[in-house]
Amino acid sequence: MMPHVPVNIIYVGWESFTDADKAVVNAACWATRRIYWQVGFDIFGFDAYSISVADAQGYAYIDSDAEATWLTSDYTIPGRSVDIFLVKGYATSTAGLSPVPGPCNKYLTYPYMTGSVVELIGADTNVAMPHEIGHYLGLHDDYSDPTNLMYYSVSSGGPSGLPVLTFAQGTQMAEHCFTSLP
């Protein structure tokens, strides 16, 4: 058994997600698991939740990092899981936002971010989602290795075609309070 962390997927403005969008999310969930398995770490669960456009109070499209923070603090899912809020649009130059590290107390309110927000960006979601999970689990951006998952820009991956994580990064993530150890 390996260290593991459950993840919740929250579709924000669920009515706007097509079957093709859901296939992209499914592929990103599997890519996330394959990336983390490289360092003996399991990301699992991927329980799905939804927030309707009406209930999202304007957060179905994120206009600023402050809105992303409000979204997570307003709609967190109770428990010891990383919450990934999927949105169809994010107006900033980033494809996602997450606290580093994410808090153990998901009942914190604004200005605290209690989950990660990820823009649905086609195949690049396969890197954006696991990258933001890495932030939540305590990893900072990497500015030196373009094959590393935590590279500050979307990584093109290592020799296997997947972005890589180092043993040291796996060890650091194992220390997060949401991580269950064998």
Tab-separated table of C-alpha atoms in Angstrom:
chain	number	residue	atom	x	y	z
A	1	MET	CA	0.000	0.000	0.000
A	2	MET	CA	1.255	3.472	-0.833
A	3	PRO	CA	0.580	6.956	0.555
A	4	HIS	CA	-2.703	8.182	-0.835
A	5	VAL	CA	-5.001	11.190	-1.002
A	6	PRO	CA	-8.645	11.254	-2.126
A	7	VAL	CA	-9.835	13.934	-4.537
A	8	ASN	CA	-13.259	15.489	-5.082
A	9	ILE	CA	-14.109	16.804	-8.543
A	10	ILE	CA	-16.615	19.668	-8.419
A	11	TYR	CA	-18.146	20.746	-11.741
A	12	VAL	CA	-18.922	24.460	-11.427
A	13	GLY	CA	-21.806	25.344	-13.725
A	14	TRP	CA	-22.367	21.671	-14.442
A	15	GLU	CA	-24.973	22.295	-17.158
A	16	SER	CA	-22.290	23.741	-19.429
A	17	PHE	CA	-20.101	20.603	-19.309
A	18	THR	CA	-20.604	18.457	-22.414
A	19	ASP	CA	-19.951	14.731	-22.712
A	20	ALA	CA	-16.685	15.639	-24.471
A	21	ASP	CA	-15.726	17.857	-21.501
A	22	LYS	CA	-16.457	15.001	-19.096
A	23	ALA	CA	-14.215	12.725	-21.202
A	24	VAL	CA	-11.413	15.307	-20.835
A	25	VAL	CA	-11.922	15.290	-17.053
A	26	ASN	CA	-11.895	11.492	-16.955
A	27	ALA	CA	-8.626	11.439	-18.934
A	28	ALA	CA	-7.142	14.039	-16.555
A	29	CYS	CA	-8.073	11.892	-13.539
A	30	TRP	CA	-6.264	8.891	-15.037
A	31	ALA	CA	-3.261	11.021	-16.049
A	32	THR	CA	-3.097	12.358	-12.488
A	33	ARG	CA	-2.951	8.852	-11.054
A	34	ARG	CA	-0.251	7.768	-13.517
A	35	ILE	CA	1.897	10.823	-12.740
A	36	TYR	CA	1.692	10.326	-8.975
A	37	TRP	CA	2.275	6.564	-9.197
A	38	GLN	CA	5.797	7.390	-10.445
A	39	VAL	CA	6.734	8.259	-6.862
A	40	GLY	CA	4.628	5.580	-5.166
A	41	PHE	CA	1.771	7.957	-4.375
A	42	ASP	CA	-1.884	7.242	-5.094
A	43	ILE	CA	-4.471	9.866	-5.932
A	44	PHE	CA	-7.866	8.176	-5.805
A	45	GLY	CA	-11.585	8.588	-5.320
A	46	PHE	CA	-12.357	11.352	-7.775
A	47	ASP	CA	-15.843	11.630	-6.295
A	48	ALA	CA	-17.939	13.938	-8.487
A	49	TYR	CA	-20.048	16.837	-7.252
A	50	SER	CA	-21.789	19.612	-9.145
A	51	ILE	CA	-22.814	23.221	-8.655
A	52	SER	CA	-25.434	24.563	-11.042
A	53	VAL	CA	-24.870	27.814	-12.914
A	54	ALA	CA	-27.593	29.438	-10.791
A	55	ASP	CA	-26.125	28.202	-7.514
A	56	ALA	CA	-22.550	29.122	-8.536
A	57	GLN	CA	-23.371	32.835	-8.040
A	58	GLY	CA	-21.255	33.928	-10.999
A	59	TYR	CA	-18.324	31.608	-10.247
A	60	ALA	CA	-18.934	29.349	-13.272
A	61	TYR	CA	-16.492	31.646	-15.082
A	62	ILE	CA	-13.642	32.931	-12.925
A	63	ASP	CA	-12.724	36.594	-13.498
A	64	SER	CA	-9.945	36.855	-10.896
A	65	ASP	CA	-7.901	34.901	-8.393
A	66	ALA	CA	-10.039	36.460	-5.646
A	67	GLU	CA	-13.142	34.885	-7.227
A	68	ALA	CA	-11.368	31.513	-7.295
A	69	THR	CA	-10.628	31.890	-3.588
A	70	TRP	CA	-14.248	32.812	-2.824
A	71	LEU	CA	-15.465	29.805	-4.817
A	72	THR	CA	-13.417	27.350	-2.766
A	73	SER	CA	-14.287	28.859	0.589
A	74	ASP	CA	-18.010	29.011	-0.270
A	75	TYR	CA	-18.406	25.497	-1.696
A	76	THR	CA	-15.842	23.199	-0.081
A	77	ILE	CA	-16.799	19.542	0.424
A	78	PRO	CA	-16.321	18.420	4.064
A	79	GLY	CA	-13.695	15.786	4.766
A	80	ARG	CA	-10.031	15.034	4.166
A	81	SER	CA	-10.031	15.217	0.359
A	82	VAL	CA	-8.498	17.714	-2.034
A	83	ASP	CA	-11.343	19.622	-3.718
A	84	ILE	CA	-10.797	20.355	-7.427
A	85	PHE	CA	-13.240	22.961	-8.732
A	86	LEU	CA	-13.472	22.654	-12.521
A	87	VAL	CA	-14.504	25.750	-14.439
A	88	LYS	CA	-14.958	26.304	-18.166
A	89	GLY	CA	-13.203	29.672	-18.103
A	90	TYR	CA	-10.565	31.490	-16.057
A	91	ALA	CA	-9.866	35.074	-17.145
A	92	THR	CA	-6.296	35.297	-15.846
A	93	SER	CA	-3.192	33.997	-17.612
A	94	THR	CA	-3.177	30.914	-15.417
A	95	ALA	CA	-4.979	27.603	-15.904
A	96	GLY	CA	-5.513	27.085	-12.197
A	97	LEU	CA	-4.939	28.273	-8.676
A	98	SER	CA	-4.223	26.472	-5.434
A	99	PRO	CA	-2.839	27.335	-2.011
A	100	VAL	CA	0.668	26.061	-1.201
A	101	PRO	CA	0.192	24.053	0.911
A	102	GLY	CA	-3.556	23.645	1.110
A	103	PRO	CA	-5.045	23.976	4.593
A	104	CYS	CA	-6.085	20.996	6.688
A	105	ASN	CA	-9.125	22.935	7.911
A	106	LYS	CA	-11.556	23.159	5.010
A	107	TYR	CA	-13.973	25.270	7.071
A	108	LEU	CA	-11.828	28.382	6.730
A	109	THR	CA	-13.503	31.331	5.021
A	110	TYR	CA	-12.259	33.995	2.624
A	111	PRO	CA	-9.418	35.047	2.293
A	112	TYR	CA	-8.370	31.410	2.730
A	113	MET	CA	-8.488	29.087	-0.245
A	114	THR	CA	-9.740	25.606	0.709
A	115	GLY	CA	-9.452	23.843	-2.635
A	116	SER	CA	-7.938	24.141	-6.097
A	117	VAL	CA	-9.546	25.740	-9.139
A	118	VAL	CA	-8.688	24.292	-12.553
A	119	GLU	CA	-9.798	25.580	-15.936
A	120	LEU	CA	-10.902	22.916	-18.389
A	121	ILE	CA	-8.328	23.413	-21.174
A	122	GLY	CA	-8.537	20.290	-23.315
A	123	ALA	CA	-5.618	17.882	-23.147
A	124	ASP	CA	-3.597	20.346	-21.037
A	125	THR	CA	-6.034	19.570	-18.203
A	126	ASN	CA	-3.991	16.329	-17.915
A	127	VAL	CA	-1.164	18.467	-16.510
A	128	ALA	CA	-3.055	21.410	-14.969
A	129	MET	CA	-5.110	19.220	-12.608
A	130	PRO	CA	-2.215	17.185	-11.145
A	131	HIS	CA	-0.103	20.377	-10.977
A	132	GLU	CA	-2.698	22.112	-8.786
A	133	ILE	CA	-3.041	18.988	-6.604
A	134	GLY	CA	0.741	19.134	-6.149
A	135	HIS	CA	0.423	22.724	-4.916
A	136	TYR	CA	-2.308	21.747	-2.459
A	137	LEU	CA	-0.057	18.976	-1.127
A	138	GLY	CA	2.760	21.463	-0.537
A	139	LEU	CA	4.810	21.585	-3.744
A	140	HIS	CA	5.978	24.931	-5.125
A	141	ASP	CA	6.530	25.795	-8.780
A	142	ASP	CA	9.763	24.544	-10.328
A	143	TYR	CA	11.621	26.969	-12.588
A	144	SER	CA	14.454	24.696	-13.716
A	145	ASP	CA	13.135	21.392	-15.082
A	146	PRO	CA	10.548	21.605	-17.901
A	147	THR	CA	9.821	17.865	-17.538
A	148	ASN	CA	8.751	18.238	-13.894
A	149	LEU	CA	5.034	18.338	-13.098
A	150	MET	CA	5.574	21.452	-11.011
A	151	TYR	CA	7.278	23.401	-13.797
A	152	TYR	CA	5.810	26.902	-13.718
A	153	SER	CA	4.299	26.457	-17.194
A	154	VAL	CA	2.446	23.449	-18.620
A	155	SER	CA	5.067	20.699	-18.715
A	156	SER	CA	5.702	18.709	-21.881
A	157	GLY	CA	6.632	15.703	-19.794
A	158	GLY	CA	9.611	13.456	-19.348
A	159	PRO	CA	10.824	10.425	-21.298
A	160	SER	CA	7.546	8.553	-20.698
A	161	GLY	CA	5.533	11.471	-22.078
A	162	LEU	CA	4.233	12.207	-18.582
A	163	PRO	CA	5.492	15.038	-16.401
A	164	VAL	CA	7.767	13.689	-13.692
A	165	LEU	CA	7.886	14.035	-9.928
A	166	THR	CA	11.004	13.495	-7.841
A	167	PHE	CA	11.349	11.224	-4.828
A	168	ALA	CA	11.859	14.341	-2.674
A	169	GLN	CA	8.566	15.788	-3.951
A	170	GLY	CA	6.789	12.509	-3.123
A	171	THR	CA	8.229	12.604	0.381
A	172	GLN	CA	7.126	16.211	0.845
A	173	MET	CA	3.541	15.443	-0.280
A	174	ALA	CA	3.398	12.472	2.117
A	175	GLU	CA	3.709	14.975	4.978
A	176	HIS	CA	0.451	16.788	4.106
A	177	CYS	CA	-2.365	16.263	6.605
A	178	PHE	CA	-4.707	14.823	3.935
A	179	THR	CA	-2.228	12.067	3.068
A	180	SER	CA	-2.955	8.649	4.528
A	181	LEU	CA	0.116	6.501	4.977
A	182	PRO	CA	0.162	2.694	4.754
